[in-house]
Short mmCIF file of C-alpha atoms in Angstrom, two decimals:
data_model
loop_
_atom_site.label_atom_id
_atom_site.label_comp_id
_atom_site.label_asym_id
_atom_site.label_seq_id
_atom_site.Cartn_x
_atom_site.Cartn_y
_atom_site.Cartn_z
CA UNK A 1 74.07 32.28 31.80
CA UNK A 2 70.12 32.54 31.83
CA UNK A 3 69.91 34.60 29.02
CA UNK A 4 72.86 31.96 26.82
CA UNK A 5 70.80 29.06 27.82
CA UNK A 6 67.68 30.75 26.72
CA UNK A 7 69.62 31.47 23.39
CA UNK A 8 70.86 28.19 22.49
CA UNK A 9 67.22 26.59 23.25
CA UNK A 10 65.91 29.35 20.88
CA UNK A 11 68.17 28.60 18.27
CA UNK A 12 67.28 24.66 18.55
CA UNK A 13 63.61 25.49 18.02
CA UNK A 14 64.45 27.51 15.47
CA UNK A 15 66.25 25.17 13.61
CA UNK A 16 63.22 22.79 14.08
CA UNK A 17 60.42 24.45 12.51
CA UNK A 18 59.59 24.66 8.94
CA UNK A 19 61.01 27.41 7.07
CA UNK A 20 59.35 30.61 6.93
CA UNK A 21 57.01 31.43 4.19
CA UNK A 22 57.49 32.60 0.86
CA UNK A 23 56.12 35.97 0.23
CA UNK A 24 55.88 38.60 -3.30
CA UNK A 25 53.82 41.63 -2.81
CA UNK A 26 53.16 43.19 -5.82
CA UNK A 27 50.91 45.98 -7.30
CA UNK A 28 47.65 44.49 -7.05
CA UNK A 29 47.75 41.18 -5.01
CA UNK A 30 50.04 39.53 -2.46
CA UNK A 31 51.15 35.94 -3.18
CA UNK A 32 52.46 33.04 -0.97
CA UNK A 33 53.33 29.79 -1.19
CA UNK A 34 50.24 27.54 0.00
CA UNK A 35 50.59 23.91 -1.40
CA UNK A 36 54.03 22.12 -1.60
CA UNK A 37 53.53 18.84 -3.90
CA UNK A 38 56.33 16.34 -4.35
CA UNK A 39 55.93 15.98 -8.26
CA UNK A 40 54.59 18.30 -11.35
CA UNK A 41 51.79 19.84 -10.52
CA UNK A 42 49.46 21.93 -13.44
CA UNK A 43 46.76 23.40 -11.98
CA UNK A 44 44.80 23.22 -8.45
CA UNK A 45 40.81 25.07 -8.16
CA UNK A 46 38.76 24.30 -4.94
CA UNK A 47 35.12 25.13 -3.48
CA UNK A 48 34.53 26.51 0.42
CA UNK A 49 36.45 23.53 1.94
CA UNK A 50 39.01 21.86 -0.46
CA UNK A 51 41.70 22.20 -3.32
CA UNK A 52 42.13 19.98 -6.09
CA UNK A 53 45.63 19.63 -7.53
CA UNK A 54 46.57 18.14 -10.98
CA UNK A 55 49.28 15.90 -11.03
CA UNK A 56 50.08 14.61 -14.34
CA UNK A 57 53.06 12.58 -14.14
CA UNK A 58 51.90 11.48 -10.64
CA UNK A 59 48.93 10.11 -11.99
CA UNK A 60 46.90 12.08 -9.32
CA UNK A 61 44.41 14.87 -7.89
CA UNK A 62 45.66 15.54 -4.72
CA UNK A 63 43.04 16.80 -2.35
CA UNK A 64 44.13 20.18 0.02
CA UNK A 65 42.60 21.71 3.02
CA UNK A 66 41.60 24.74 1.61
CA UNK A 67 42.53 27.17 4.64
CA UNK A 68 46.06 25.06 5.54
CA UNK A 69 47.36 23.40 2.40
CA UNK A 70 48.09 20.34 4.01
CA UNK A 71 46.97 16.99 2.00
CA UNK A 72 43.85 15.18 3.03
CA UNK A 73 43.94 12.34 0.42
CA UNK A 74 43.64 12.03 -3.10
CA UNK A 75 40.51 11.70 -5.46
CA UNK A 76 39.95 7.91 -6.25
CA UNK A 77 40.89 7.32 -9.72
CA UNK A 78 38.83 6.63 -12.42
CA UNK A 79 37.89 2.74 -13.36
CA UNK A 80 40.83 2.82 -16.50
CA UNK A 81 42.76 4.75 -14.05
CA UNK A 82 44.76 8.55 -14.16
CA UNK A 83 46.98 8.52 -17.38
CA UNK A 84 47.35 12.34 -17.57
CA UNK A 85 44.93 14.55 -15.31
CA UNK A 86 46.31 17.71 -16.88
CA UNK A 87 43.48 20.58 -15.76
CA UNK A 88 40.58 20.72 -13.72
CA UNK A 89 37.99 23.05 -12.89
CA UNK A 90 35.53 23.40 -9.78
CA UNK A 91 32.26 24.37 -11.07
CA UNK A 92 30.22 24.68 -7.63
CA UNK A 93 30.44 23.19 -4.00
CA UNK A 94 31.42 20.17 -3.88
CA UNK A 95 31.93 18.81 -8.12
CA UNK A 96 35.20 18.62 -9.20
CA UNK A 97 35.61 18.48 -13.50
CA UNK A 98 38.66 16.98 -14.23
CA UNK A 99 40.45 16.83 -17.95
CA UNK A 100 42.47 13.00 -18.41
CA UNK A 101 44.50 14.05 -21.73
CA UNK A 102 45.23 10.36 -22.40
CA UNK A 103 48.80 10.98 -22.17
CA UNK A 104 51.44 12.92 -24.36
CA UNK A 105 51.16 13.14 -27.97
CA UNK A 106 52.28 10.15 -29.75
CA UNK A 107 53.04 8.63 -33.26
CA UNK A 108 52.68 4.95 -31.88
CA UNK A 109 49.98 5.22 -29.28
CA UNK A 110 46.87 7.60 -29.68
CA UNK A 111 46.28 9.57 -26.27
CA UNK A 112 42.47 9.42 -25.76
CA UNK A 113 41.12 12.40 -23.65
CA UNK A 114 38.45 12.38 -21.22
CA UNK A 115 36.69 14.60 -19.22
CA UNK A 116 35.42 13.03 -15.80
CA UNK A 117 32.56 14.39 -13.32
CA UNK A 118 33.03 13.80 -9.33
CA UNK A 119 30.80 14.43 -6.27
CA UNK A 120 32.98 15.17 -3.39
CA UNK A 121 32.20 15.21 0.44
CA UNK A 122 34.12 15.39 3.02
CA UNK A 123 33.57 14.87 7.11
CA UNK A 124 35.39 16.99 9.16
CA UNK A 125 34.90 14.97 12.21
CA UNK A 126 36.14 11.46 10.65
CA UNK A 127 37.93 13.22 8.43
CA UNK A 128 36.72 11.16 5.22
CA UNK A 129 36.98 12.10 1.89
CA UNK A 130 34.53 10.79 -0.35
CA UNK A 131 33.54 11.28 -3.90
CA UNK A 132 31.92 9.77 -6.46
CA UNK A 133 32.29 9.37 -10.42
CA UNK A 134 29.45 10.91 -11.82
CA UNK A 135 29.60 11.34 -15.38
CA UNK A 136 32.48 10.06 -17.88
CA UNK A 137 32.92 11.43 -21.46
CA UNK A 138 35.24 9.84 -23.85
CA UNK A 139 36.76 11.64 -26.99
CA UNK A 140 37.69 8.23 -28.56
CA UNK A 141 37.74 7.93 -32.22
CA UNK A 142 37.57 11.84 -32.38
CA UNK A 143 40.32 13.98 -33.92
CA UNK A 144 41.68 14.89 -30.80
CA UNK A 145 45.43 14.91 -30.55
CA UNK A 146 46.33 16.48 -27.28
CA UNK A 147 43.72 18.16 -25.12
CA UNK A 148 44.94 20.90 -22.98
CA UNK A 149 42.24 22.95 -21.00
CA UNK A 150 38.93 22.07 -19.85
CA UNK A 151 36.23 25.37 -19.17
CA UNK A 152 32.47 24.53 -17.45
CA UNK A 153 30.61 27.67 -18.92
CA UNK A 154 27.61 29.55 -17.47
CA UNK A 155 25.14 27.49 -19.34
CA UNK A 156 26.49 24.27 -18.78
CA UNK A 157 28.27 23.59 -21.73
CA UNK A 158 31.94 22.36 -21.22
CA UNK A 159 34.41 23.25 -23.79
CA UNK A 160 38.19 21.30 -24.13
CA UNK A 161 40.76 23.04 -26.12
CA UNK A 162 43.15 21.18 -28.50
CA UNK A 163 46.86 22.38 -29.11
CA UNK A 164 47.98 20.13 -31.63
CA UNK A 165 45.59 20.42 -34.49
CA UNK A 166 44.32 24.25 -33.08
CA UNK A 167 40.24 23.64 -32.02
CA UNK A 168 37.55 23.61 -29.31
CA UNK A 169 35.48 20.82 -28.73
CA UNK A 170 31.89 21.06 -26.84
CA UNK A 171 30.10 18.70 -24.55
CA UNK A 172 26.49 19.11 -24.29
CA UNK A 173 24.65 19.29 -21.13
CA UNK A 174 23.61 15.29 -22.00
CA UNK A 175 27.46 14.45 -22.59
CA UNK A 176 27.77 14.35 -26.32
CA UNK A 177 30.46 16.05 -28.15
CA UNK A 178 30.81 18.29 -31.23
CA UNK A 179 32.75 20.03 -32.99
CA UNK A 180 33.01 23.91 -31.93
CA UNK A 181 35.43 25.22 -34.18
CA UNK A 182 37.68 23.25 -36.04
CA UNK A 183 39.59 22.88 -40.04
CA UNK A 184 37.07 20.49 -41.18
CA UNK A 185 38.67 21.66 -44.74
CA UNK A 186 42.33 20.65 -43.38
CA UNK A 187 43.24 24.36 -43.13
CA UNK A 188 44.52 25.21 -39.94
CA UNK A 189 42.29 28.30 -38.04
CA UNK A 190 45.14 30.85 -37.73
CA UNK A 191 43.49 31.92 -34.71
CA UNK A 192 43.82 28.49 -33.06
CA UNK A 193 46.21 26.58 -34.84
CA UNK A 194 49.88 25.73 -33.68
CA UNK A 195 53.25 27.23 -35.43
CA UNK A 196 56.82 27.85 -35.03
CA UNK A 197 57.88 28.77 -31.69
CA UNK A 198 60.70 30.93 -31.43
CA UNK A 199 63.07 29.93 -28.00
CA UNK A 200 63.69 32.30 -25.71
CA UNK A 201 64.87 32.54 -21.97
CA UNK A 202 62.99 32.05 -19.02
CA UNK A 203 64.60 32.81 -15.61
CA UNK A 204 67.98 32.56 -17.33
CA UNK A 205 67.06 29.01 -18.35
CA UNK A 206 67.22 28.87 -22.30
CA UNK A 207 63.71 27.75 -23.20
CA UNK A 208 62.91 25.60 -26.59
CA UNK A 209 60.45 23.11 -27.53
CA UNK A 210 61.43 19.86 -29.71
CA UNK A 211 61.44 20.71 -33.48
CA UNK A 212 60.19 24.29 -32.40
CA UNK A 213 56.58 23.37 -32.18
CA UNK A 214 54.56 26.37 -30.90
CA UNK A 215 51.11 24.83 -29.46
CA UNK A 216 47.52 26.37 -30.85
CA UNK A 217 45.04 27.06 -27.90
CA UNK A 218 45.58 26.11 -24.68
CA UNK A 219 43.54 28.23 -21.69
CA UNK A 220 40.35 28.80 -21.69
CA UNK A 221 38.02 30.75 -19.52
CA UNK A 222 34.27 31.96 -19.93
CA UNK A 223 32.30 34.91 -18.95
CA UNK A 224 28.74 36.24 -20.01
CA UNK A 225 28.48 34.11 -23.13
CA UNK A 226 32.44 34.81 -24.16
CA UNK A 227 34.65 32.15 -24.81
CA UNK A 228 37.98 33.62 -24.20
CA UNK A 229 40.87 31.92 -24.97
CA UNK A 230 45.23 31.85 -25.03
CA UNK A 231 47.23 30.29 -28.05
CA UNK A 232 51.42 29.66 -27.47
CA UNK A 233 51.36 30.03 -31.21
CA UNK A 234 50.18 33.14 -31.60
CA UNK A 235 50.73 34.90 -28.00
CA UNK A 236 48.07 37.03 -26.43
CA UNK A 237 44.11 36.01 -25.51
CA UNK A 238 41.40 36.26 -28.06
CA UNK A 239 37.35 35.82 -27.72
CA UNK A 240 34.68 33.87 -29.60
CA UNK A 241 30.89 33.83 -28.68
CA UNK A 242 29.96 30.62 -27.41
CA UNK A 243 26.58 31.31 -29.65
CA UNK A 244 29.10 30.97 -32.62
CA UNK A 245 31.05 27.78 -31.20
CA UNK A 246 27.28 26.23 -31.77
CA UNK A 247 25.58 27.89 -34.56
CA UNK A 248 24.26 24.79 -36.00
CA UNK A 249 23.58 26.70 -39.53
CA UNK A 250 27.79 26.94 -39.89
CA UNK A 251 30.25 24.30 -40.19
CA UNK A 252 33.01 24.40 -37.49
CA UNK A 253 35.44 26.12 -39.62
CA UNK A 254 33.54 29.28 -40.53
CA UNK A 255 32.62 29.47 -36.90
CA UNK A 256 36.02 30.77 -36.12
CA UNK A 257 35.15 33.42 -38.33
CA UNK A 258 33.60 35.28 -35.18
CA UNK A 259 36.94 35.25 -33.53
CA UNK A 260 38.32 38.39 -32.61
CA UNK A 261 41.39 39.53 -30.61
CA UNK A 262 41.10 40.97 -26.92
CA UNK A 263 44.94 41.45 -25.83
CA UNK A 264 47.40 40.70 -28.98
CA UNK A 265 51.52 39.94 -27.87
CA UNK A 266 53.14 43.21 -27.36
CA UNK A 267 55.22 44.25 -30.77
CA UNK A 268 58.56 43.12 -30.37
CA UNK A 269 57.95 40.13 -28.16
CA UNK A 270 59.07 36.59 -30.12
CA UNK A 271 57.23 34.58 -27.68
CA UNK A 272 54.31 34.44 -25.28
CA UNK A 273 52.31 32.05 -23.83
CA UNK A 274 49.49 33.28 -21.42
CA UNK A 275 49.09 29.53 -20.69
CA UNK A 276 46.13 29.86 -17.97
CA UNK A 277 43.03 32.10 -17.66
CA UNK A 278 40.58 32.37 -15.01
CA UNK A 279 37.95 35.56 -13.54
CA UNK A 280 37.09 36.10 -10.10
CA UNK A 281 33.34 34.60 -9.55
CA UNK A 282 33.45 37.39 -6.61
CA UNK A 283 32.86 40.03 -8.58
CA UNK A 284 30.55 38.94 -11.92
CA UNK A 285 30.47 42.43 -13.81
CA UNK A 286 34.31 42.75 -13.59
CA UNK A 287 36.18 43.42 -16.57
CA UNK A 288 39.63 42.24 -15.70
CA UNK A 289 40.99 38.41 -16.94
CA UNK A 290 43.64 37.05 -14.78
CA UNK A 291 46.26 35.31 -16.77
CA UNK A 292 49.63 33.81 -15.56
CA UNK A 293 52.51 34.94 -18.51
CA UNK A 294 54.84 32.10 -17.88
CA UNK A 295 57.60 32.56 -19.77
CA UNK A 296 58.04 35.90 -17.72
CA UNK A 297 57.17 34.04 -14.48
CA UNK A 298 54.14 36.40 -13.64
CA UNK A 299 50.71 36.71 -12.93
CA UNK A 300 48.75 39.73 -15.12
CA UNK A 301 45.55 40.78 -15.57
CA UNK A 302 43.66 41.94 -19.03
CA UNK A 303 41.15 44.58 -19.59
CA UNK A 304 38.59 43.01 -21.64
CA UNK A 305 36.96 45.89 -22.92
CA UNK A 306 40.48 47.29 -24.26
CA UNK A 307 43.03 44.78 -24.24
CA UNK A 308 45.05 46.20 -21.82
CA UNK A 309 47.39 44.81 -19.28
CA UNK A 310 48.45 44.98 -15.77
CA UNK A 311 51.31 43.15 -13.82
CA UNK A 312 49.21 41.76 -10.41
CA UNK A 313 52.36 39.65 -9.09
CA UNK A 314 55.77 38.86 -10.24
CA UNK A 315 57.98 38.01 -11.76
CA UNK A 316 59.04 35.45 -8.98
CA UNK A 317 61.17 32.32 -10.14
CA UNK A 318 60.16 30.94 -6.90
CA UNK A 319 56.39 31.13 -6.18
CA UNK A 320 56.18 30.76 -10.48
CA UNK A 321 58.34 28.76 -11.53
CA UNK A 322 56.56 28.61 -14.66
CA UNK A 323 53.40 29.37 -14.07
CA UNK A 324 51.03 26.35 -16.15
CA UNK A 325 47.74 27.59 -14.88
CA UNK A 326 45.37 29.35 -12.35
CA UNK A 327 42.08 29.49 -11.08
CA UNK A 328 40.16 31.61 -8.10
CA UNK A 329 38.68 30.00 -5.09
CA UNK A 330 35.05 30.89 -4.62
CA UNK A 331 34.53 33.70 -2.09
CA UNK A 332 34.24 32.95 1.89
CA UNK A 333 34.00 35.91 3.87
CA UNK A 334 34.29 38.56 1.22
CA UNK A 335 37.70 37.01 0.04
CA UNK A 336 38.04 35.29 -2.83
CA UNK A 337 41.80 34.16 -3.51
CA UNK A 338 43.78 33.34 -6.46
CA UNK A 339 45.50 29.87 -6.99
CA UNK A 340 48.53 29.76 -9.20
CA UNK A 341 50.13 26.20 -10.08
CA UNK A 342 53.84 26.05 -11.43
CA UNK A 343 54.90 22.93 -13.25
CA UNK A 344 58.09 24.31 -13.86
CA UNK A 345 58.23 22.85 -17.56
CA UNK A 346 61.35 25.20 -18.49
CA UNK A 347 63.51 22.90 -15.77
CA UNK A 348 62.50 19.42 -18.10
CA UNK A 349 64.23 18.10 -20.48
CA UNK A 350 61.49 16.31 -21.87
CA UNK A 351 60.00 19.34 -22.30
CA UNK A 352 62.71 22.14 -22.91
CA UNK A 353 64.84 20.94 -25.92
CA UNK A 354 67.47 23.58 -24.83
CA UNK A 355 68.24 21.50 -21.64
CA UNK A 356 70.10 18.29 -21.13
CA UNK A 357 69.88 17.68 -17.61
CA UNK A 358 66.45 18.25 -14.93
CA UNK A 359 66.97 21.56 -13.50
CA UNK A 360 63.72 20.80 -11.39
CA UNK A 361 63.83 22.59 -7.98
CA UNK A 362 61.08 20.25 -5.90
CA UNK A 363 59.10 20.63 -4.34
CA UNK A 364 56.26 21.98 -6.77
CA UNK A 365 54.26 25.18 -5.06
CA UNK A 366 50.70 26.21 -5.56
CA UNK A 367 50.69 29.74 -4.75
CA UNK A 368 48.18 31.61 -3.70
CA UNK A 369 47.43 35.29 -3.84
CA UNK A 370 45.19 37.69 -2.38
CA UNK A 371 44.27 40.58 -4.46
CA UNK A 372 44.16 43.91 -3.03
CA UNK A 373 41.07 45.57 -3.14
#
């Protein structure tokens, strides 16, 4: 009788508590789920005490406890409020970057991007989060269509990435934009411009974008003076030396004449989008560029010296469920983990053209992996 009673309590308690985590172990990392958000979510990057999640159809940046996932509050909006926050990046302690796109692409109503500076604090005894707006930068009456990725390089320099026309914008360390690389001459920069996207499958979901628009660059990520940098058009990850996005003696098209691939799509593969990039501040002379491949629903990694690849995690339709973007926490006792943000765009309809109906599967994780050594 003891031991039944001490069953049936068991069970009740077990019933109670949250359900047990989600784990992949793969070659080179171990991943888990770590943030669950109620709505899309496109990428989340931190400092030693807090996450920042994107939410763009929330109109939000959700702010995470770093070590528990659990929400603290959200980062005050903007004075002309969220539209889109669609990427974000955490420089140093404490100074969240985030990237506004203005909204979706539209023939009626121009979506004006912005990039927006914040000072964050938080007190862990009255548990208040506070942050202020720092610095604002407005790409209005620029020809910006739809802004995608934001990247704080090791000088200073930001760079935003455009997927619509196909071109990379600078900010200057004083906040003033200019052109990087882009058609001045109305010919689109192979290298960065959009094309026909051919649809595929993604987790057994059929997978097509309206008219079969295949976006020009998207991710971005920097290291020692190296723009590198993803395009759904053309697959793969390519480099350009931030040097040459600024070489005031060339106009912004023959800039992109220093572009050069790193990692080119596999033969055979129709479509690829290596949609976020990121390194691991841990370890600075490290050749290896993280990368989540979403339409295979997996983290990899890319030797930058000679293109090749390795699967670090995946494929999980679970803990990336379309993988949008990912960025590494800076270190805190010798560990320095990987954040991985699923927006799960192949479940939309407004999104997928091959879908009728939402197929989403809330709530939205941010997954977070530990690489082995």
């Amino acid at each position: 009788m003891l031991a039944l009673a001490m069953g049936s309590a068991g069970a009740a308690d077990l019933a109670a508590q949250p359900p047990a985590p989600l784990v992949a172990v793969g070659r080179h990392g171990i991943a888990y789920d770590f943030g669950h958000q109620p709505t899309v979510t496109s990428v989340a990057a931190g400092d030693s005490r807090l996450v920042f999640v994107a939410e763009p159809l929330g109109q939000a940046v959700a702010v995470l406890d770093r070590y528990t996932g659990q929400q603290l509050g959200t980062l005050p909006a903007p004075p002309a409020g969220w539209l889109l926050p669609f990427s974000l990046r955490v420089p140093r302690e404490g100074h969240v970057v985030v990237l506004d796109s203005g909204g979706f692409p539209s023939p009626t109503v121009p979506s004006i991007a912005r990039v927006y500076d914040y000072d964050v604090q938080y007190d862990e005894r009255s548990h208040q989060l506070t942050a202020t707006l720092t610095r604002t930068v407005s790409f209005e009456g620029l020809p910006l269509v739809f802004a995608e990725d934001v990247e704080v390089t090791s000088s200073g320099l930001y760079v935003v990435s455009e997927s619509i026309i196909g071109a990379l914008w600078v900010i200057g360390l004083d906040g003033t934009i200019s052109y990087g690389a882009f058609p001045v001459t109305g010919v689109p920069i192979p290298a960065l411009a959009p094309c026909e996207f051919l649809p595929t499958t993604v987790g057994g979901i059929p997978f097509a974008t309206a008219g079969n628009f295949g976006p020009g660059v998207v991710g971005l990520a920097e290291r020692g003076g190296q723009l590198y940098f993803s395009t759904t058009c053309n697959g793969g990850v390519s480099r350009i030396p931030m040097a040459s996005l600024t070489d005031a003696t060339r106009d912004p098209q023959a800039r992109a004449a220093d572009i050069v691939p790193v990692s080119p799509r596999a033969a055979g593969v129709a479509a690829e989008t290596l949609h976020g990039l990121a390194f691991n501040p841990a370890k600075p002379g490290e050749h290896w560029l993280y990368a989540v491949d979403s339409l295979q629903l997996r983290v990899v990694r890319i030797n930058t010296d000679n293109g090749s690849r390795q699967v670090v995690v995946g494929p999980d339709p679970v803990l990336f469920n379309f993988p949008s973007k990912l960025q590494f926490l800076p270190p805190v006792g010798g560990r320095s983990p990987l954040l991985v943000a699923s927006d799960q765009e192949h479940r939309l309809p407004s999104i997928n053209a091959a879908i009728t109906e939402d197929l989403t599967q809330p709530p939205w994780l941010v997954t977070r992996i530990h690489l082995f050594p």
